[in-house]
XYZ file of C-alpha atoms in Angstrom:
648
model
C -25.735 -7.592 -8.049
C -25.271 -4.917 -5.256
C -21.629 -5.220 -3.208
C -23.059 -3.862 0.072
C -26.342 -4.050 1.457
C -26.593 -1.528 4.579
C -29.126 -2.601 7.562
C -29.510 -0.331 10.095
C -32.318 1.473 12.375
C -33.746 4.797 11.272
C -32.587 6.704 14.247
C -28.855 6.102 13.082
C -29.448 7.440 9.382
C -26.649 10.090 9.661
C -24.107 7.280 10.581
C -25.285 4.947 7.878
C -25.312 7.738 5.544
C -21.653 8.473 6.288
C -20.397 4.920 5.759
C -22.703 4.546 2.498
C -20.616 7.635 1.028
C -17.410 6.226 2.474
C -17.921 2.632 0.671
C -18.622 4.586 -2.619
C -15.735 6.547 -2.270
C -13.761 2.961 -2.186
C -15.824 2.099 -5.480
C -18.357 -0.255 -3.861
C -22.096 -0.352 -4.999
C -24.298 0.393 -2.094
C -27.613 -0.186 -1.408
C -30.125 1.466 1.616
C -33.390 1.297 2.043
C -33.801 5.108 1.010
C -33.673 3.671 -2.533
C -37.052 2.452 -2.870
C -39.226 3.287 -5.884
C -42.688 4.565 -4.644
C -44.518 1.759 -6.361
C -42.148 -1.025 -4.943
C -43.341 -3.547 -2.169
C -41.158 -3.005 1.127
C -40.765 -7.031 2.148
C -40.159 -7.962 -1.261
C -37.711 -5.492 -2.284
C -35.625 -6.210 0.630
C -35.705 -9.690 0.031
C -34.508 -9.356 -3.640
C -31.672 -6.799 -2.140
C -30.480 -9.107 0.421
C -30.206 -11.906 -2.071
C -28.627 -9.792 -4.740
C -26.023 -8.517 -2.317
C -22.527 -10.003 -1.941
C -22.391 -8.257 1.680
C -24.856 -7.319 4.597
C -23.658 -4.861 6.734
C -25.444 -4.578 9.713
C -25.208 -1.241 11.776
C -26.133 -2.357 15.392
C -27.248 0.178 18.067
C -29.852 0.090 20.517
C -32.349 0.890 18.448
C -31.418 -1.985 15.924
C -31.316 -4.674 18.477
C -35.118 -3.891 19.007
C -35.963 -3.517 15.404
C -37.498 -6.660 14.031
C -36.424 -5.597 10.615
C -33.015 -5.018 11.192
C -32.905 -8.522 13.244
C -34.271 -10.127 10.122
C -31.957 -8.831 7.861
C -29.197 -10.108 10.006
C -30.281 -13.577 10.541
C -30.988 -13.894 6.585
C -27.511 -12.433 6.076
C -25.834 -14.746 8.696
C -27.760 -17.989 6.953
C -26.450 -16.624 3.554
C -22.938 -16.278 4.997
C -22.712 -12.704 4.042
C -23.052 -11.123 7.220
C -20.453 -8.207 8.414
C -21.439 -6.308 11.556
C -20.510 -3.174 13.284
C -21.665 -1.562 16.571
C -22.580 2.248 16.446
C -22.870 2.388 20.412
C -22.103 0.410 23.436
C -25.408 -1.361 23.686
C -25.172 -5.150 23.824
C -25.753 -7.130 20.592
C -28.477 -9.547 20.650
C -28.191 -13.011 20.382
C -26.645 -14.828 18.605
C -24.799 -12.036 17.011
C -23.101 -11.346 20.211
C -21.168 -14.398 19.658
C -19.662 -13.115 16.258
C -17.034 -10.777 15.337
C -18.073 -7.166 15.414
C -16.466 -3.801 14.558
C -16.202 -0.877 16.639
C -17.408 2.379 14.877
C -18.609 3.908 18.020
C -17.861 7.820 17.249
C -16.427 7.109 14.193
C -16.080 10.441 12.064
C -15.032 9.346 8.606
C -11.363 8.551 9.489
C -9.812 6.185 6.681
C -7.267 4.741 9.030
C -9.634 4.152 12.205
C -9.206 0.559 13.309
C -12.822 -0.305 13.117
C -13.404 1.123 9.746
C -10.212 -0.916 8.535
C -11.977 -4.090 10.117
C -15.345 -3.393 8.361
C -13.625 -2.701 4.930
C -11.078 -5.829 5.357
C -14.148 -8.043 5.798
C -16.056 -6.394 2.911
C -12.914 -6.705 0.744
C -12.661 -10.529 1.491
C -16.197 -11.351 0.904
C -16.887 -9.358 -2.053
C -13.608 -10.382 -3.769
C -14.497 -13.980 -3.566
C -17.523 -13.819 -5.967
C -15.304 -13.749 -8.958
C -15.091 -15.953 -12.176
C -11.816 -18.452 -12.088
C -8.991 -17.199 -13.694
C -8.094 -18.510 -16.631
C -4.176 -19.834 -17.505
C -1.630 -17.420 -18.351
C -0.757 -17.364 -21.960
C 1.305 -14.162 -22.614
C 3.315 -12.366 -20.060
C 2.499 -9.066 -21.170
C -1.034 -9.491 -21.525
C -2.314 -11.847 -18.723
C -5.727 -13.299 -18.560
C -6.705 -11.642 -15.173
C -9.637 -12.899 -12.837
C -12.607 -11.030 -14.076
C -12.904 -8.020 -11.252
C -15.836 -7.458 -9.285
C -18.276 -4.814 -10.352
C -17.051 -1.962 -8.229
C -14.204 0.042 -9.307
C -10.614 -1.463 -8.436
C -8.456 0.603 -6.282
C -4.682 0.129 -7.053
C -1.716 0.885 -4.590
C 1.623 1.149 -6.215
C 4.255 0.485 -3.535
C 7.779 1.766 -3.233
C 9.656 -0.929 -5.391
C 12.677 -2.690 -3.257
C 16.046 -1.311 -3.859
C 18.201 -4.203 -4.532
C 21.198 -2.141 -5.964
C 23.411 -2.879 -2.758
C 23.938 0.726 -2.251
C 21.599 2.464 0.465
C 21.712 5.718 -0.896
C 20.129 4.652 -4.453
C 16.683 4.371 -2.601
C 15.732 7.579 -4.053
C 16.230 5.953 -7.451
C 13.719 2.976 -6.627
C 11.075 5.196 -5.035
C 11.574 7.409 -8.114
C 10.813 4.573 -10.711
C 7.754 3.775 -8.488
C 6.627 7.061 -8.471
C 6.882 7.477 -12.136
C 4.931 4.185 -12.709
C 2.181 5.254 -10.429
C 1.865 8.746 -12.486
C 2.018 6.797 -15.634
C -1.142 4.699 -14.343
C -2.922 7.340 -12.940
C -2.767 9.997 -15.437
C -3.630 7.858 -18.294
C -6.598 6.080 -17.161
C -9.660 6.310 -15.186
C -8.079 3.752 -12.836
C -8.186 4.640 -9.249
C -4.877 4.997 -7.506
C -3.985 5.521 -4.034
C -1.659 8.266 -3.626
C 2.097 8.099 -3.133
C 2.272 9.194 0.431
C -0.037 6.354 1.646
C 1.345 3.649 -0.774
C 4.746 4.565 -0.153
C 4.440 4.390 3.587
C 4.576 0.575 3.132
C 8.052 -1.174 3.211
C 9.759 -4.362 3.980
C 7.473 -6.444 6.372
C 4.324 -4.003 5.992
C 3.793 -4.836 2.387
C 1.617 -7.730 3.011
C -1.325 -7.226 0.542
C -3.976 -8.013 2.973
C -2.825 -5.526 5.492
C -2.725 -3.059 2.947
C -6.259 -3.761 2.057
C -7.201 -3.396 5.187
C -5.642 -0.159 5.795
C -6.059 1.657 2.590
C -9.020 -0.167 1.131
C -6.948 -1.110 -1.790
C -8.269 -4.228 -4.292
C -4.842 -4.590 -6.051
C -1.153 -3.824 -5.172
C 1.778 -3.229 -7.691
C 5.000 -4.131 -5.898
C 8.605 -4.853 -7.164
C 12.117 -4.333 -7.233
C 14.766 -2.204 -8.828
C 18.599 -3.430 -9.334
C 20.845 -0.952 -11.140
C 24.377 -1.641 -12.373
C 26.257 1.330 -14.075
C 23.692 2.268 -16.751
C 21.981 -0.890 -16.900
C 18.672 -1.356 -14.792
C 16.464 -4.314 -14.140
C 12.838 -3.649 -12.881
C 10.901 -6.446 -11.562
C 7.085 -6.287 -11.142
C 4.098 -8.010 -9.819
C 0.593 -7.629 -9.339
C -1.446 -8.897 -6.402
C -5.034 -9.155 -5.819
C -5.408 -8.194 -2.196
C -7.920 -10.854 -1.569
C -6.287 -14.149 -0.900
C -2.915 -12.320 -1.821
C -2.930 -14.100 -5.166
C -0.609 -13.164 -7.867
C -2.132 -12.043 -10.915
C 0.734 -11.148 -12.848
C 4.541 -10.922 -12.826
C 7.153 -9.838 -15.339
C 10.897 -8.687 -15.621
C 12.350 -5.557 -17.506
C 15.745 -5.075 -18.376
C 17.317 -2.049 -20.217
C 19.334 1.036 -20.358
C 18.588 3.965 -18.215
C 18.165 5.984 -21.369
C 15.098 3.711 -21.912
C 13.967 4.069 -18.144
C 10.554 5.594 -19.608
C 9.970 2.757 -21.902
C 10.244 0.446 -19.259
C 8.149 2.261 -16.858
C 5.330 2.413 -19.725
C 6.084 -1.008 -20.446
C 5.066 -2.188 -16.657
C 1.686 0.370 -16.720
C 0.727 -1.001 -19.738
C 0.824 -4.528 -18.574
C -0.966 -3.570 -15.233
C -3.446 -1.796 -17.073
C -4.259 -5.005 -19.366
C -4.474 -7.058 -16.002
C -6.984 -5.003 -14.761
C -8.823 -4.745 -18.188
C -8.375 -0.992 -18.229
C -7.880 0.478 -21.701
C -5.449 3.153 -22.017
C -2.453 4.270 -23.752
C 0.571 4.860 -21.558
C 1.962 8.355 -21.241
C 5.297 9.288 -21.406
C 8.254 10.817 -23.157
C 9.040 9.097 -26.658
C 12.633 10.650 -26.948
C 15.431 9.507 -24.599
C 16.310 11.652 -21.437
C 19.776 12.289 -20.267
C 20.038 9.803 -17.270
C 21.695 12.575 -15.006
C 18.376 14.519 -15.761
C 16.365 11.735 -15.003
C 18.317 11.367 -11.477
C 17.896 15.102 -10.778
C 14.253 14.906 -11.648
C 13.493 11.822 -9.390
C 15.163 13.517 -6.333
C 13.470 16.621 -6.818
C 10.117 15.025 -7.251
C 10.837 12.893 -4.004
C 11.546 16.113 -2.019
C 8.926 18.219 -3.554
C 6.068 15.367 -2.684
C 7.466 15.335 1.140
C 8.498 18.761 1.875
C 6.463 20.528 4.357
C 8.730 23.825 4.912
C 10.445 26.198 2.744
C 14.144 24.605 3.072
C 12.817 21.462 1.706
C 11.011 23.041 -1.267
C 14.207 24.890 -2.099
C 16.065 21.791 -2.367
C 13.594 20.069 -4.509
C 13.595 23.431 -6.842
C 17.297 23.283 -7.308
C 17.192 19.703 -8.485
C 14.230 20.330 -10.630
C 15.923 23.090 -12.056
C 18.945 20.918 -12.867
C 16.752 18.497 -14.277
C 15.200 20.956 -17.012
C 18.709 22.411 -17.679
C 20.021 19.289 -18.616
C 16.817 18.229 -20.348
C 14.680 21.493 -21.466
C 12.066 19.397 -23.407
C 11.590 16.741 -20.186
C 7.841 17.598 -19.534
C 7.453 16.181 -16.242
C 10.332 18.092 -14.693
C 8.895 21.194 -16.379
C 5.657 20.818 -15.060
C 6.848 20.038 -11.377
C 9.322 22.758 -11.507
C 6.662 25.548 -12.283
C 4.331 24.039 -9.568
C 6.781 24.061 -7.074
C 8.215 27.644 -7.977
C 4.441 28.802 -7.809
C 3.878 27.253 -4.338
C 6.877 28.818 -2.897
C 6.073 31.858 -4.351
C 2.488 31.833 -2.928
C 3.793 30.320 0.703
C 6.806 32.203 1.221
C 6.988 35.570 -1.250
C 8.842 36.437 -4.000
C 12.616 35.610 -4.418
C 13.162 38.788 -6.010
C 10.928 41.759 -7.470
C 7.432 40.674 -7.348
C 6.055 41.855 -10.600
C 9.185 40.157 -12.782
C 8.753 37.152 -10.416
C 5.096 36.659 -11.250
C 5.726 37.276 -14.809
C 8.403 34.545 -14.991
C 6.274 32.173 -13.084
C 3.245 32.732 -15.575
C 5.703 32.391 -18.630
C 7.034 28.882 -17.114
C 3.784 27.525 -16.387
C 2.664 28.059 -19.914
C 5.717 26.603 -21.556
C 5.166 23.351 -19.368
C 1.450 23.159 -20.591
C 2.668 23.505 -23.891
C 4.778 20.269 -23.437
C 2.185 18.505 -21.335
C -1.347 19.843 -21.914
C -2.763 17.093 -19.651
C -1.114 18.218 -16.698
C -4.526 18.898 -14.415
C -2.838 19.874 -11.146
C -0.647 22.874 -12.802
C -3.682 24.397 -14.155
C -4.616 24.925 -10.465
C -1.474 26.370 -9.590
C -1.342 28.471 -12.361
C -4.706 29.875 -11.252
C -2.918 31.014 -8.290
C -1.069 33.833 -10.123
C -4.239 35.186 -11.680
C -6.218 38.159 -10.174
C -8.160 37.379 -7.173
C -11.426 38.291 -8.857
C -10.604 36.005 -11.508
C -9.833 33.083 -8.874
C -13.396 33.686 -7.422
C -14.829 32.372 -10.883
C -13.264 29.045 -10.102
C -15.598 26.513 -11.572
C -14.092 26.344 -14.856
C -10.694 26.062 -13.344
C -11.965 23.193 -11.360
C -13.883 21.645 -13.760
C -10.831 21.346 -16.443
C -7.962 20.516 -14.168
C -10.169 17.598 -12.175
C -11.243 16.345 -15.663
C -7.510 15.889 -16.617
C -6.692 14.599 -13.147
C -9.850 13.070 -11.291
C -7.749 10.497 -9.525
C -4.677 12.758 -8.347
C -5.136 13.348 -4.405
C -2.871 16.385 -4.781
C -4.948 18.051 -7.189
C -8.288 17.551 -5.394
C -6.620 18.796 -2.348
C -5.344 21.948 -3.879
C -8.815 22.177 -5.751
C -10.355 22.557 -2.221
C -8.842 25.963 -1.515
C -10.998 27.302 -4.200
C -14.753 26.705 -2.972
C -13.300 27.735 0.437
C -12.197 30.971 -0.673
C -15.657 32.226 -1.409
C -17.367 30.544 1.655
C -18.356 26.970 0.304
C -16.658 24.976 3.192
C -18.791 22.007 2.483
C -17.797 21.653 -0.718
C -14.142 22.021 0.063
C -14.447 19.770 2.798
C -15.927 16.914 0.280
C -12.865 17.447 -1.894
C -10.493 17.091 0.651
C -12.193 13.985 1.572
C -12.293 12.674 -1.901
C -8.464 13.303 -1.772
C -7.950 11.506 1.455
C -10.207 8.422 0.490
C -7.170 8.059 -2.473
C -4.386 9.186 -0.116
C -5.006 8.905 3.366
C -1.423 10.250 4.289
C -1.379 12.797 1.801
C -0.320 16.121 3.514
C -1.797 18.452 1.443
C -4.801 16.938 1.974
C -4.405 16.367 5.795
C -3.862 19.983 6.101
C -6.844 20.896 4.137
C -9.296 18.657 5.714
C -8.243 19.959 9.123
C -8.773 23.735 8.173
C -12.068 23.165 6.698
C -13.283 21.118 9.596
C -12.203 24.220 11.700
C -13.708 26.855 9.473
C -16.825 24.855 8.916
C -17.253 24.845 12.569
C -16.844 21.143 13.585
C -14.598 21.791 16.082
C -14.512 18.585 17.903
C -13.920 16.491 14.906
C -11.307 19.162 13.927
C -9.513 18.816 17.109
C -9.276 15.103 16.576
C -7.962 15.429 13.144
C -5.391 17.891 14.113
C -4.201 15.364 16.794
C -4.007 12.712 14.373
C -2.189 14.875 11.739
C 0.451 16.137 14.120
C 1.130 12.609 15.078
C 1.818 11.699 11.481
C 3.818 14.913 10.844
C 5.437 15.930 14.104
C 7.974 18.205 12.805
C 5.395 20.320 10.696
C 5.304 23.940 12.308
C 2.554 24.861 9.641
C 0.182 21.964 11.045
C 0.982 22.902 14.384
C 0.026 26.804 13.655
C -3.114 25.814 11.681
C -4.188 23.522 14.665
C -3.317 26.084 17.248
C -5.123 29.060 15.211
C -8.333 27.195 14.671
C -8.840 25.812 18.294
C -7.551 29.614 19.649
C -11.063 29.599 21.903
C -10.018 26.328 23.715
C -7.218 27.424 25.980
C -6.371 24.113 27.274
C -5.599 23.018 23.803
C -3.896 26.015 22.930
C -1.463 25.456 26.229
C -0.980 21.772 25.072
C 0.280 22.793 21.576
C 2.556 25.598 22.945
C 4.143 22.990 25.190
C 4.590 20.774 22.372
C 6.317 23.633 20.660
C 8.665 24.248 23.328
C 9.588 20.881 23.682
C 10.256 20.623 19.838
C 12.242 23.937 19.670
C 9.358 24.711 17.251
C 8.219 28.205 18.850
C 8.196 30.944 16.292
C 7.144 34.766 16.232
C 3.627 33.270 14.710
C 2.974 30.767 17.307
C 3.706 33.128 19.768
C 1.296 35.395 18.342
C -1.453 32.784 18.317
C -0.916 32.083 21.748
C -1.263 35.702 22.570
C -4.400 35.881 20.562
C -5.957 33.068 22.620
C -4.911 34.232 25.988
C -6.421 37.504 25.071
C -9.671 35.679 23.723
C -9.624 33.887 27.610
C -8.789 36.966 29.355
C -10.179 39.949 28.000
C -6.629 41.394 28.350
C -6.869 44.604 26.040
C -2.853 44.859 25.600
C -2.850 42.283 22.904
C -5.589 44.201 20.877
C -3.547 47.223 21.059
C -0.571 45.362 19.793
C -2.489 43.525 16.989
C -3.921 47.202 15.970
C -0.735 48.733 15.985
C 0.726 45.786 14.175
C -2.032 45.952 11.356
C -1.333 49.452 10.743
C 2.443 49.215 10.483
C 1.610 46.445 7.633
C -0.781 48.869 6.047
C 1.796 51.445 5.939
C 4.556 49.231 4.405
C 2.220 47.232 2.061
C -0.645 49.090 1.608
C -2.910 46.571 2.559
C -3.580 44.008 5.229
C -4.148 40.327 5.448
C -7.764 39.465 5.773
C -7.436 37.277 8.791
C -6.159 40.301 10.882
C -9.797 41.572 10.378
C -11.626 38.950 12.143
C -9.000 38.567 14.873
C -9.372 42.328 15.649
C -13.286 41.906 15.717
C -13.364 39.015 17.896
C -11.126 40.959 20.590
C -13.901 43.871 20.167
C -11.939 46.234 17.835
C -14.478 46.531 15.244
C -13.819 50.113 14.878
C -10.205 49.558 14.149
C -10.956 46.697 11.898
C -13.208 48.777 9.759
C -10.958 51.848 9.856
C -8.129 49.517 8.313
C -10.478 48.034 5.686
C -11.396 51.535 4.352
C -7.680 52.543 4.425
C -6.499 49.698 2.789
C -5.949 48.926 -0.898
C -7.366 45.731 -2.455
C -5.660 46.124 -6.080
C -4.849 42.657 -6.009
C -8.757 41.654 -6.621
C -8.479 42.899 -10.069
C -4.634 43.334 -10.790
C -2.774 39.827 -10.821
C 0.549 41.701 -10.337
C -0.441 43.001 -6.615
C 0.029 40.393 -3.937
C -2.780 37.774 -3.468
C -3.107 37.342 0.301
C -3.625 33.431 0.839
C -5.528 30.371 -0.153
C -6.294 29.458 3.316
C -6.222 32.262 5.364
C -8.676 34.559 3.564
C -11.370 32.015 3.800
C -11.430 32.482 7.951
C -13.282 35.838 7.444
C -16.137 33.790 5.837
C -16.294 31.581 8.759
C -18.834 32.303 12.029
C -16.805 30.062 13.868
C -13.559 31.909 13.423
C -14.868 35.622 12.474
C -18.257 35.638 13.779
C -17.937 39.316 15.192
C -16.772 40.174 11.836
C -19.596 38.820 9.915
C -22.286 40.185 12.214
C -20.891 43.511 11.769
C -23.282 45.461 9.512
C -20.216 46.966 7.525
C -19.029 43.709 6.659
C -20.847 43.360 3.340
C -18.533 46.427 2.104
C -15.554 44.517 2.852
C -16.835 41.306 0.562
C -17.620 44.323 -2.010
C -14.066 45.364 -1.975
C -12.753 41.495 -2.244
C -14.898 40.963 -5.202
C -16.882 38.133 -3.223
C -20.437 40.523 -3.441
C -20.210 40.377 -7.116
C -19.578 36.513 -7.156
C -22.343 35.714 -5.031
C -24.967 37.622 -6.925
C -23.695 36.807 -10.149
C -23.453 33.077 -9.642
C -26.385 32.445 -7.007
C -23.855 30.292 -5.143
C -24.163 31.923 -1.820
C -21.333 31.312 1.201
C -22.812 28.469 3.579
C -23.871 30.582 6.203
C -25.954 32.961 4.153
C -29.027 30.663 4.972
C -28.139 30.208 8.837
C -29.153 33.632 10.178
C -26.058 34.245 11.797
C -26.362 38.147 11.065
C -28.408 40.700 12.869
C -28.944 42.202 9.181
C -30.229 40.506 5.972
C -27.135 39.294 4.603
C -28.237 38.526 0.978
C -30.207 41.878 0.581
C -27.170 43.790 1.977
C -24.684 42.149 -0.541
C -27.010 42.829 -3.459
C -26.690 46.327 -2.241
C -23.043 46.856 -2.142
C -22.521 44.439 -5.569
C -21.259 46.137 -8.693
C -24.580 46.155 -10.935
C -22.331 46.030 -14.055
């Protein structure tokens, strides 16, 4: 039995495909009329599929209103009580469908939090969830006989448990316990779990299961409370089906802080049994020093939410304390290694580069010995390898995502690897998968905005960055990315610059982006002169130049200056992991015709690709960058790349 049958006019097939993909990402089974077998009779199959579907989603448009097929399908769905409808344009609905509630998907770009999309998901979730077997009586508190889930895969949201300790300062502890339970379920099973950033957004009165189903597409919610008195802790938990807000299971767990992992694993095991998911809880078997656990929970919370160096430094200090107190504490070691690598790549080495690099490699390897299933850490460790090794990213992705298939942070981080070799569509797909699991995850939010911008979806990228800046108003990183990717829209840059001034967020980086945008607008050569001098000074100081500067110089008409720098610069980091590797994201901009079209169009560009190791990768793998078949260069791009690639 299919969950959703989509009815639409052929002229709106692109929108129907986007909706189809979004529903599948949430675990629903979907049928559209592109799935006919060649031998099947059209009318007969439609009747069978309509009868078998739990929901018929009609996508109204001017063309759909004129279509006899769509009107017939909508009428049958209405008669069977299966109709959910949405409008894709502003044309009036035909009678009697204009008298029935209809969601507004006009201009919907895939954003999971859009009101019209939330309305569609709420209606589908309610109707799909009603087709279930009755729940038998519960006979065992730890192994409940839950209702049989629908055929589509469940999506669980683990909420931040309420702090009932009487001390507001203990909120970090209740959040930490919830986070640990979420990680145990997500890592130990194929069950899809909404990411922390999104599920922890809902607190207090916002915890209504049905509202969370609308906002996140969740089918189930795990909520609870934590009460701590000294070294004693009591955790109460309940599993709720979002449809009808029915409590499927509840229980209470008491114990000492030294047994907190056993309590958390017990809850995770009970939830898994309630959802008929078979997995073995993963967690430390030996007791952990409560002080180490407290430091870890505080550090983990900071690490998951910090968007700047100061927050990352504080998280590293707390995680380091946890590891000092409990050297065999695998989760603390994994998060500490990941956080330190992230700081290293984003903000540079705290001490001598070579010794810091070696130390981080050893720390990552030690953590992976303790927890070889830490998929995200494999991606972080890969940042420490030579750039040419990074270009062969497929095996790293496969291993990491096989271990963490439902980890939104891992998916978001993994998206940087295809972007680095010009596969922006693939990068965007990974970011979208991450956001389907965790719509508020900050790294995924960043990556989607970046990949939309470099992929050339300018208007959609602008809408996305507006949303991101509303969600994370104090992030200078988000502001800089939004401004840089929209540098050709002076009105956009001006508005963001005013925002930076009002919030006292102006920095040297932001001022440089504004100056670049102004030079693009006016053609004033002075900034081009300054940028050339800056790049030459960077070359003298470091021996190389950050790749995005080549794109900027060419966009300002300074191609000869850019390629003189390219010829003089060292790119030893391509082969030597001890050398600085400039960026997971900025380097991808040179492969974007939207951002660096003048650089790509220059016949000397393939030489740069060869020096960065890109040419060898493309020729060897056959996986060319997205623009390779788009005729964006005045020369034969593939032939030029083959000519400069190393035949060995």
